Amino acid sequence: MTEGGAPIGVVGTGYVGLVTAVCFAHLGHHVVCMDVDAAKVESLRRGAVPIYEPGLDKLIEDNAVRLSFTTSYDELLAACHTLYIAVDTPPTLAGDADLSRVLNATHQIAQRGGRRLLVMKSTVPVGTGERIVADLEAAGLKGEVTYVSNPEFLREGAAIQDFLEPDRIVIGSSTVEDGDAVEELYRGIDTMVVRTNVPTAEMIKYASNAFLATKISFINEIANVCEQVGADVRTVAHGMGLDHRIGPHFLQAGIGYGGSCFPKDVQALKQLAGNSGYHFQLLTAVLEVNHLQKRRMVGKLKRHLGQLRDKHVALLGLTFKPNTDDLREASSIVLAARLLGEGATVSAYDPVIAPGDHALFPGVTLCADAMEALRGADAVVLVTEWAEFARLDWPAARELMRRPFVLDGRNFLDPETLAAAGFEYDGVGTGDLGLARAPVANG
Ligand code: UDX
């Protein structure tokens, strides 16, 4: 609601819920954030942000007067008519999206009665909105609780910018009034608004993520072919991306995508299609290519080092991408486990992962800085392109390592700098010859 009006309620204070709440507060709305996790709510009340998202703590501080936090549905519902649902929808063992948290939230809201506008921010399979509306009607709430789909397109690490300067806002509703009410919340943001029905809005979200994941798997396969034929995927991607029909984005070859969205959303769309009788062949390949891409790194290390038994491999970066502390579906997890499985010793450093034991990396020595991780290593694999790795003192690193070999899983480092520091370099689709190949065109 607009400034001075009833607050917006947001259920779930994870990445999506918290960013949504704080950005709405920044737009001038009062926002009540609700989460069942008491420790999280307590820390947010103290101004301590439980997640790493650049700019978020400052934005919370700046908008503290318009933000409140609670664990109580009663408190939330006493204050709010418009309720955003932003709880997570992790994959079930069958690969579908697990809706239990979403359905629990809608159940809690429905149970307490009253006129409500439910707005779905969580990524839910196509058909979920209709299912929730049918459930609400069966519970005698027809006309009381209305439903709008308003999917998120927030990248971790750039979530605030993505919220405040989005490429588009998608609003799926069954009545014009409900859609208008949600559109009004975004007043002050200048962008295209796509107004449609609920299932179409739900599909826009899945199709967008599945398409982006397809782009990544596509360029990764091109990279793999480049390695066979002596082409350089970086220049191939540059040349392709200049065609405006293709565009330059999401053509960065590497060790595969991870994170909380792409892996689960691609899987969920494939399952959704399968459950409705359609075999989505392309997505099966997208998933498989992504899976194999992580394992290819082990093969490359073997080509350079021979058997990995008793070799020491250092990993630089563990998070699924830079500027986040998120390890969900990170390529590092599979890579580290495979290397240990081959009998290698594995050390690692990530700027936001504390040294010591970590449940996702059993058997890996997590170090306090990059140099410590590299000491005595036979190879270093750049897994996540944190900016500080480009600025590393590579000549000093070379002195510390047993063998100066860099496998750049993100084609992020400058091969010339590494060659000058005495390193052997290999990337993804850049060719073993590295420097002997055509240079990457700029601009
Ligand atoms: C993504 C979507 O971008 C966002 O719109 C959606 O709402 C949530 O999922 P996010 O998971 O934060 O956001 O990550 P993103 O920046 O999109 O990157 C996803 C993964 O793809 C990362 O592991 C990244 O390293 C990888 N990636 C991305 C590539 O390997 N190559 C690329 O060219 C781009």
mmCIF file of C-alpha atoms in Angstrom, residues 128-423:
data_model
loop_
_atom_site.group_PDB
_atom_site.id
_atom_site.type_symbol
_atom_site.label_atom_id
_atom_site.label_comp_id
_atom_site.label_asym_id
_atom_site.label_seq_id
_atom_site.Cartn_x
_atom_site.Cartn_y
_atom_site.Cartn_z
ATOM 1 C CA THR A 128 -0.138 -23.551 -8.198
ATOM 2 C CA GLY A 129 -2.100 -20.307 -8.151
ATOM 3 C CA GLU A 130 -5.222 -22.036 -9.448
ATOM 4 C CA ARG A 131 -4.741 -24.819 -6.921
ATOM 5 C CA ILE A 132 -4.429 -22.381 -4.019
ATOM 6 C CA VAL A 133 -7.485 -20.437 -5.158
ATOM 7 C CA ALA A 134 -9.474 -23.701 -5.390
ATOM 8 C CA ASP A 135 -8.329 -24.649 -1.868
ATOM 9 C CA LEU A 136 -9.332 -21.255 -0.528
ATOM 10 C CA GLU A 137 -12.733 -21.499 -2.178
ATOM 11 C CA ALA A 138 -13.204 -24.997 -0.753
ATOM 12 C CA ALA A 139 -12.438 -23.508 2.656
ATOM 13 C CA GLY A 140 -15.326 -21.078 2.145
ATOM 14 C CA LEU A 141 -13.130 -18.067 1.409
ATOM 15 C CA LYS A 142 -14.368 -17.343 -2.115
ATOM 16 C CA GLY A 143 -14.094 -13.617 -2.689
ATOM 17 C CA GLU A 144 -12.408 -13.123 0.666
ATOM 18 C CA VAL A 145 -8.881 -14.031 -0.367
ATOM 19 C CA THR A 146 -7.725 -13.124 -3.865
ATOM 20 C CA TYR A 147 -4.496 -14.187 -5.544
ATOM 21 C CA VAL A 148 -1.847 -12.585 -7.731
ATOM 22 C CA SER A 149 1.353 -14.075 -9.160
ATOM 23 C CA ASN A 150 4.278 -11.623 -9.117
ATOM 24 C CA PRO A 151 7.447 -13.670 -9.712
ATOM 25 C CA GLU A 152 10.907 -12.511 -8.759
ATOM 26 C CA PHE A 153 13.861 -12.171 -11.112
ATOM 27 C CA LEU A 154 16.481 -11.279 -8.516
ATOM 28 C CA ARG A 155 20.087 -12.310 -8.972
ATOM 29 C CA GLU A 156 21.911 -12.903 -5.732
ATOM 30 C CA GLY A 157 24.615 -10.294 -5.334
ATOM 31 C CA ALA A 158 22.657 -7.825 -7.475
ATOM 32 C CA ALA A 159 19.235 -8.348 -5.942
ATOM 33 C CA ILE A 160 18.599 -4.766 -4.835
ATOM 34 C CA GLN A 161 19.434 -3.365 -8.246
ATOM 35 C CA ASP A 162 17.325 -6.058 -9.896
ATOM 36 C CA PHE A 163 14.361 -5.113 -7.693
ATOM 37 C CA LEU A 164 14.652 -1.357 -8.098
ATOM 38 C CA GLU A 165 15.716 -1.326 -11.762
ATOM 39 C CA PRO A 166 14.122 -4.438 -13.201
ATOM 40 C CA ASP A 167 13.943 -5.360 -16.890
ATOM 41 C CA ARG A 168 10.243 -5.993 -16.308
ATOM 42 C CA ILE A 169 7.631 -6.594 -13.648
ATOM 43 C CA VAL A 170 5.312 -9.541 -14.267
ATOM 44 C CA ILE A 171 1.863 -9.510 -12.703
ATOM 45 C CA GLY A 172 -0.591 -12.366 -13.218
ATOM 46 C CA SER A 173 -4.075 -11.880 -11.819
ATOM 47 C CA SER A 174 -7.612 -13.020 -12.452
ATOM 48 C CA THR A 175 -9.104 -9.562 -11.964
ATOM 49 C CA VAL A 176 -7.893 -6.178 -13.220
ATOM 50 C CA GLU A 177 -8.335 -4.650 -9.755
ATOM 51 C CA ASP A 178 -6.029 -7.133 -8.034
ATOM 52 C CA GLY A 179 -3.403 -6.653 -10.733
ATOM 53 C CA ASP A 180 -3.734 -2.863 -10.428
ATOM 54 C CA ALA A 181 -3.302 -3.070 -6.651
ATOM 55 C CA VAL A 182 -0.010 -4.936 -7.061
ATOM 56 C CA GLU A 183 1.181 -2.676 -9.880
ATOM 57 C CA GLU A 184 0.535 0.324 -7.633
ATOM 58 C CA LEU A 185 2.986 -1.056 -5.062
ATOM 59 C CA TYR A 186 5.786 -0.604 -7.588
ATOM 60 C CA ARG A 187 4.995 3.070 -8.216
ATOM 61 C CA GLY A 188 8.317 4.863 -8.592
ATOM 62 C CA ILE A 189 9.904 2.073 -10.635
ATOM 63 C CA ASP A 190 10.176 2.858 -14.313
ATOM 64 C CA THR A 191 9.959 -0.338 -16.335
ATOM 65 C CA MET A 192 7.749 -2.502 -18.553
ATOM 66 C CA VAL A 193 4.909 -4.167 -16.687
ATOM 67 C CA VAL A 194 3.607 -7.406 -18.162
ATOM 68 C CA ARG A 195 -0.012 -7.947 -17.107
ATOM 69 C CA THR A 196 -1.423 -11.396 -17.693
ATOM 70 C CA ASN A 197 -3.269 -14.266 -16.053
ATOM 71 C CA VAL A 198 -1.824 -16.326 -13.195
ATOM 72 C CA PRO A 199 -0.607 -19.437 -15.098
ATOM 73 C CA THR A 200 1.112 -17.299 -17.743
ATOM 74 C CA ALA A 201 2.958 -15.281 -15.098
ATOM 75 C CA GLU A 202 4.041 -18.510 -13.415
ATOM 76 C CA MET A 203 5.311 -19.845 -16.742
ATOM 77 C CA ILE A 204 7.238 -16.636 -17.562
ATOM 78 C CA LYS A 205 9.323 -17.235 -14.471
ATOM 79 C CA TYR A 206 10.158 -20.884 -15.231
ATOM 80 C CA ALA A 207 10.699 -20.296 -18.930
ATOM 81 C CA SER A 208 13.074 -17.395 -18.206
ATOM 82 C CA ASN A 209 15.261 -19.376 -15.846
ATOM 83 C CA ALA A 210 15.198 -22.472 -18.047
ATOM 84 C CA PHE A 211 16.201 -20.392 -21.076
ATOM 85 C CA LEU A 212 19.111 -18.768 -19.212
ATOM 86 C CA ALA A 213 20.290 -22.180 -18.011
ATOM 87 C CA THR A 214 20.010 -23.442 -21.602
ATOM 88 C CA LYS A 215 22.214 -20.569 -22.777
ATOM 89 C CA ILE A 216 24.865 -21.558 -20.234
ATOM 90 C CA SER A 217 24.783 -25.255 -21.097
ATOM 91 C CA PHE A 218 24.873 -24.341 -24.786
ATOM 92 C CA ILE A 219 28.002 -22.202 -24.486
ATOM 93 C CA ASN A 220 29.582 -24.845 -22.252
ATOM 94 C CA GLU A 221 29.084 -27.443 -24.973
ATOM 95 C CA ILE A 222 30.483 -25.020 -27.555
ATOM 96 C CA ALA A 223 33.488 -24.595 -25.230
ATOM 97 C CA ASN A 224 33.956 -28.350 -25.088
ATOM 98 C CA VAL A 225 33.911 -28.554 -28.892
ATOM 99 C CA CYS A 226 36.290 -25.560 -29.074
ATOM 100 C CA GLU A 227 38.771 -27.637 -27.101
ATOM 101 C CA GLN A 228 38.588 -30.346 -29.753
ATOM 102 C CA VAL A 229 39.057 -28.053 -32.723
ATOM 103 C CA GLY A 230 41.410 -25.370 -31.403
ATOM 104 C CA ALA A 231 38.890 -22.513 -31.237
ATOM 105 C CA ASP A 232 38.640 -20.065 -28.335
ATOM 106 C CA VAL A 233 35.160 -19.954 -26.793
ATOM 107 C CA ARG A 234 35.693 -16.474 -25.357
ATOM 108 C CA THR A 235 35.997 -14.995 -28.829
ATOM 109 C CA VAL A 236 33.253 -17.277 -30.135
ATOM 110 C CA ALA A 237 30.887 -15.961 -27.415
ATOM 111 C CA HIS A 238 31.924 -12.387 -28.163
ATOM 112 C CA GLY A 239 31.289 -12.869 -31.866
ATOM 113 C CA MET A 240 27.947 -14.549 -31.232
ATOM 114 C CA GLY A 241 26.836 -11.992 -28.669
ATOM 115 C CA LEU A 242 27.190 -9.070 -31.058
ATOM 116 C CA ASP A 243 24.188 -10.437 -32.946
ATOM 117 C CA HIS A 244 21.358 -8.584 -31.209
ATOM 118 C CA ARG A 245 19.109 -11.612 -31.576
ATOM 119 C CA ILE A 246 21.533 -13.571 -29.389
ATOM 120 C CA GLY A 247 22.882 -10.874 -27.031
ATOM 121 C CA PRO A 248 26.111 -10.950 -25.032
ATOM 122 C CA HIS A 249 24.740 -12.146 -21.691
ATOM 123 C CA PHE A 250 24.926 -15.613 -20.169
ATOM 124 C CA LEU A 251 27.473 -16.828 -22.692
ATOM 125 C CA GLN A 252 30.280 -17.180 -20.188
ATOM 126 C CA ALA A 253 31.588 -20.730 -20.434
ATOM 127 C CA GLY A 254 32.706 -22.328 -17.193
ATOM 128 C CA ILE A 255 32.255 -25.220 -14.838
ATOM 129 C CA GLY A 256 28.483 -25.043 -14.880
ATOM 130 C CA TYR A 257 25.685 -23.130 -13.200
ATOM 131 C CA GLY A 258 24.671 -23.548 -9.579
ATOM 132 C CA GLY A 259 22.651 -21.649 -7.018
ATOM 133 C CA SER A 260 19.236 -21.882 -5.491
ATOM 134 C CA CYS A 261 17.298 -21.214 -8.693
ATOM 135 C CA PHE A 262 18.600 -22.604 -11.970
ATOM 136 C CA PRO A 263 19.196 -26.216 -10.894
ATOM 137 C CA LYS A 264 15.856 -26.526 -9.123
ATOM 138 C CA ASP A 265 13.802 -24.518 -11.597
ATOM 139 C CA VAL A 266 15.074 -26.378 -14.667
ATOM 140 C CA GLN A 267 14.412 -29.681 -12.907
ATOM 141 C CA ALA A 268 10.977 -28.516 -11.772
ATOM 142 C CA LEU A 269 9.970 -27.373 -15.275
ATOM 143 C CA LYS A 270 11.120 -30.679 -16.715
ATOM 144 C CA GLN A 271 9.069 -32.507 -14.077
ATOM 145 C CA LEU A 272 6.084 -30.253 -14.610
ATOM 146 C CA ALA A 273 6.153 -30.996 -18.331
ATOM 147 C CA GLY A 274 6.588 -34.716 -17.629
ATOM 148 C CA ASN A 275 3.726 -34.778 -15.123
ATOM 149 C CA SER A 276 1.463 -33.236 -17.734
ATOM 150 C CA GLY A 277 2.510 -35.790 -20.363
ATOM 151 C CA TYR A 278 5.200 -33.905 -22.273
ATOM 152 C CA HIS A 279 8.826 -35.043 -22.372
ATOM 153 C CA PHE A 280 10.918 -31.854 -22.353
ATOM 154 C CA GLN A 281 13.924 -33.327 -24.133
ATOM 155 C CA LEU A 282 15.969 -30.132 -24.369
ATOM 156 C CA LEU A 283 15.932 -29.552 -20.600
ATOM 157 C CA THR A 284 17.118 -33.110 -19.990
ATOM 158 C CA ALA A 285 20.219 -32.253 -22.012
ATOM 159 C CA VAL A 286 20.656 -28.890 -20.275
ATOM 160 C CA LEU A 287 20.726 -30.662 -16.910
ATOM 161 C CA GLU A 288 23.061 -33.400 -18.050
ATOM 162 C CA VAL A 289 25.522 -31.003 -19.671
ATOM 163 C CA ASN A 290 25.632 -28.970 -16.467
ATOM 164 C CA HIS A 291 26.238 -32.074 -14.405
ATOM 165 C CA LEU A 292 29.054 -33.310 -16.634
ATOM 166 C CA GLN A 293 30.699 -29.909 -16.894
ATOM 167 C CA LYS A 294 31.811 -30.054 -13.243
ATOM 168 C CA ARG A 295 33.256 -33.522 -13.725
ATOM 169 C CA ARG A 296 35.177 -32.506 -16.834
ATOM 170 C CA MET A 297 37.435 -30.456 -14.590
ATOM 171 C CA VAL A 298 38.673 -33.649 -12.966
ATOM 172 C CA GLY A 299 39.500 -35.123 -16.387
ATOM 173 C CA LYS A 300 41.431 -31.988 -17.299
ATOM 174 C CA LEU A 301 43.429 -32.116 -14.083
ATOM 175 C CA LYS A 302 44.293 -35.737 -14.844
ATOM 176 C CA ARG A 303 45.453 -34.795 -18.325
ATOM 177 C CA HIS A 304 47.842 -32.268 -16.837
ATOM 178 C CA LEU A 305 48.911 -34.009 -13.632
ATOM 179 C CA GLY A 306 48.414 -37.708 -14.345
ATOM 180 C CA GLN A 307 46.671 -39.717 -11.598
ATOM 181 C CA LEU A 308 45.383 -37.477 -8.831
ATOM 182 C CA ARG A 309 46.167 -39.890 -6.003
ATOM 183 C CA ASP A 310 48.405 -38.052 -3.541
ATOM 184 C CA LYS A 311 48.295 -34.864 -5.600
ATOM 185 C CA HIS A 312 47.290 -31.660 -3.835
ATOM 186 C CA VAL A 313 44.604 -29.564 -5.550
ATOM 187 C CA ALA A 314 43.708 -26.102 -4.231
ATOM 188 C CA LEU A 315 40.289 -24.600 -4.963
ATOM 189 C CA LEU A 316 39.848 -20.839 -5.153
ATOM 190 C CA GLY A 317 36.219 -19.908 -4.508
ATOM 191 C CA LEU A 318 33.457 -22.186 -3.259
ATOM 192 C CA THR A 319 30.221 -20.182 -3.519
ATOM 193 C CA PHE A 320 28.093 -20.753 -6.627
ATOM 194 C CA LYS A 321 29.112 -17.322 -7.902
ATOM 195 C CA PRO A 322 30.902 -14.277 -6.458
ATOM 196 C CA ASN A 323 29.319 -11.665 -4.159
ATOM 197 C CA THR A 324 27.155 -14.159 -2.333
ATOM 198 C CA ASP A 325 27.742 -16.563 0.547
ATOM 199 C CA ASP A 326 25.372 -19.078 -1.026
ATOM 200 C CA LEU A 327 26.706 -22.600 -1.475
ATOM 201 C CA ARG A 328 23.494 -24.170 -2.698
ATOM 202 C CA GLU A 329 24.193 -26.434 -5.692
ATOM 203 C CA ALA A 330 27.653 -24.863 -5.997
ATOM 204 C CA SER A 331 29.883 -26.634 -8.525
ATOM 205 C CA SER A 332 32.620 -26.672 -5.856
ATOM 206 C CA ILE A 333 30.733 -29.306 -3.847
ATOM 207 C CA VAL A 334 30.746 -31.906 -6.628
ATOM 208 C CA LEU A 335 34.254 -30.980 -7.699
ATOM 209 C CA ALA A 336 35.721 -31.276 -4.186
ATOM 210 C CA ALA A 337 34.006 -34.620 -3.597
ATOM 211 C CA ARG A 338 35.216 -35.995 -6.949
ATOM 212 C CA LEU A 339 38.789 -34.897 -6.264
ATOM 213 C CA LEU A 340 38.740 -36.538 -2.834
ATOM 214 C CA GLY A 341 37.263 -39.608 -4.496
ATOM 215 C CA GLU A 342 40.290 -39.692 -6.819
ATOM 216 C CA GLY A 343 42.567 -39.714 -3.785
ATOM 217 C CA ALA A 344 43.704 -36.084 -4.028
ATOM 218 C CA THR A 345 44.335 -33.805 -1.081
ATOM 219 C CA VAL A 346 42.045 -30.788 -1.370
ATOM 220 C CA SER A 347 42.483 -27.361 0.187
ATOM 221 C CA ALA A 348 40.241 -24.384 -0.487
ATOM 222 C CA TYR A 349 39.759 -20.725 0.155
ATOM 223 C CA ASP A 350 36.681 -18.569 -0.321
ATOM 224 C CA PRO A 351 36.459 -14.949 0.861
ATOM 225 C CA VAL A 352 33.136 -15.517 2.638
ATOM 226 C CA ILE A 353 33.486 -19.095 3.897
ATOM 227 C CA ALA A 354 35.113 -19.411 7.321
ATOM 228 C CA PRO A 355 38.107 -21.721 7.731
ATOM 229 C CA GLY A 356 37.621 -24.960 9.657
ATOM 230 C CA ASP A 357 35.263 -27.864 9.137
ATOM 231 C CA HIS A 358 32.289 -27.458 6.821
ATOM 232 C CA ALA A 359 29.496 -30.000 6.431
ATOM 233 C CA LEU A 360 29.412 -29.578 2.623
ATOM 234 C CA PHE A 361 33.149 -30.092 2.282
ATOM 235 C CA PRO A 362 34.095 -33.024 4.515
ATOM 236 C CA GLY A 363 37.788 -33.826 4.135
ATOM 237 C CA VAL A 364 38.629 -30.450 2.555
ATOM 238 C CA THR A 365 41.011 -28.119 4.380
ATOM 239 C CA LEU A 366 39.337 -24.711 4.356
ATOM 240 C CA CYS A 367 41.957 -21.982 4.659
ATOM 241 C CA ALA A 368 41.922 -18.402 5.919
ATOM 242 C CA ASP A 369 43.524 -16.985 2.790
ATOM 243 C CA ALA A 370 44.371 -17.924 -0.778
ATOM 244 C CA MET A 371 48.116 -18.254 -0.230
ATOM 245 C CA GLU A 372 47.597 -20.738 2.586
ATOM 246 C CA ALA A 373 45.364 -22.834 0.328
ATOM 247 C CA LEU A 374 47.929 -22.784 -2.486
ATOM 248 C CA ARG A 375 50.914 -23.749 -0.359
ATOM 249 C CA GLY A 376 52.402 -27.011 -1.673
ATOM 250 C CA ALA A 377 49.621 -27.511 -4.276
ATOM 251 C CA ASP A 378 50.146 -29.327 -7.578
ATOM 252 C CA ALA A 379 47.325 -27.395 -9.179
ATOM 253 C CA VAL A 380 44.929 -24.589 -8.402
ATOM 254 C CA VAL A 381 41.393 -24.580 -9.776
ATOM 255 C CA LEU A 382 39.607 -21.254 -9.960
ATOM 256 C CA VAL A 383 36.019 -22.210 -9.152
ATOM 257 C CA THR A 384 34.385 -18.859 -8.359
ATOM 258 C CA GLU A 385 35.434 -15.602 -10.002
ATOM 259 C CA TRP A 386 35.819 -13.434 -6.876
ATOM 260 C CA ALA A 387 37.533 -10.176 -7.925
ATOM 261 C CA GLU A 388 40.349 -10.632 -5.397
ATOM 262 C CA PHE A 389 41.649 -13.684 -7.281
ATOM 263 C CA ALA A 390 42.504 -11.527 -10.305
ATOM 264 C CA ARG A 391 44.595 -9.316 -7.989
ATOM 265 C CA LEU A 392 46.370 -12.200 -6.276
ATOM 266 C CA ASP A 393 50.158 -11.974 -6.100
ATOM 267 C CA TRP A 394 50.611 -14.761 -8.631
ATOM 268 C CA PRO A 395 54.434 -14.641 -8.702
ATOM 269 C CA ALA A 396 54.378 -15.175 -4.908
ATOM 270 C CA ALA A 397 51.792 -17.940 -5.328
ATOM 271 C CA ARG A 398 54.055 -19.676 -7.821
ATOM 272 C CA GLU A 399 56.831 -19.810 -5.221
ATOM 273 C CA LEU A 400 54.493 -21.506 -2.763
ATOM 274 C CA MET A 401 53.144 -24.177 -5.076
ATOM 275 C CA ARG A 402 54.766 -27.516 -5.813
ATOM 276 C CA ARG A 403 53.699 -27.280 -9.426
ATOM 277 C CA PRO A 404 52.562 -24.020 -11.052
ATOM 278 C CA PHE A 405 49.420 -25.086 -12.847
ATOM 279 C CA VAL A 406 46.184 -23.071 -12.960
ATOM 280 C CA LEU A 407 42.915 -24.495 -14.218
ATOM 281 C CA ASP A 408 40.623 -21.516 -14.673
ATOM 282 C CA GLY A 409 37.066 -22.806 -14.336
ATOM 283 C CA ARG A 410 35.577 -19.409 -15.213
ATOM 284 C CA ASN A 411 38.008 -18.134 -17.887
ATOM 285 C CA PHE A 412 38.445 -15.284 -15.462
ATOM 286 C CA LEU A 413 42.168 -14.901 -14.946
ATOM 287 C CA ASP A 414 44.500 -13.240 -17.427
ATOM 288 C CA PRO A 415 46.550 -16.012 -19.087
ATOM 289 C CA GLU A 416 49.346 -13.566 -19.933
ATOM 290 C CA THR A 417 49.760 -12.466 -16.320
ATOM 291 C CA LEU A 418 49.892 -16.101 -15.275
ATOM 292 C CA ALA A 419 52.350 -17.032 -18.008
ATOM 293 C CA ALA A 420 54.558 -14.115 -16.942
ATOM 294 C CA ALA A 421 54.403 -15.456 -13.369
ATOM 295 C CA GLY A 422 55.599 -18.833 -14.622
ATOM 296 C CA PHE A 423 52.288 -20.693 -14.598
#
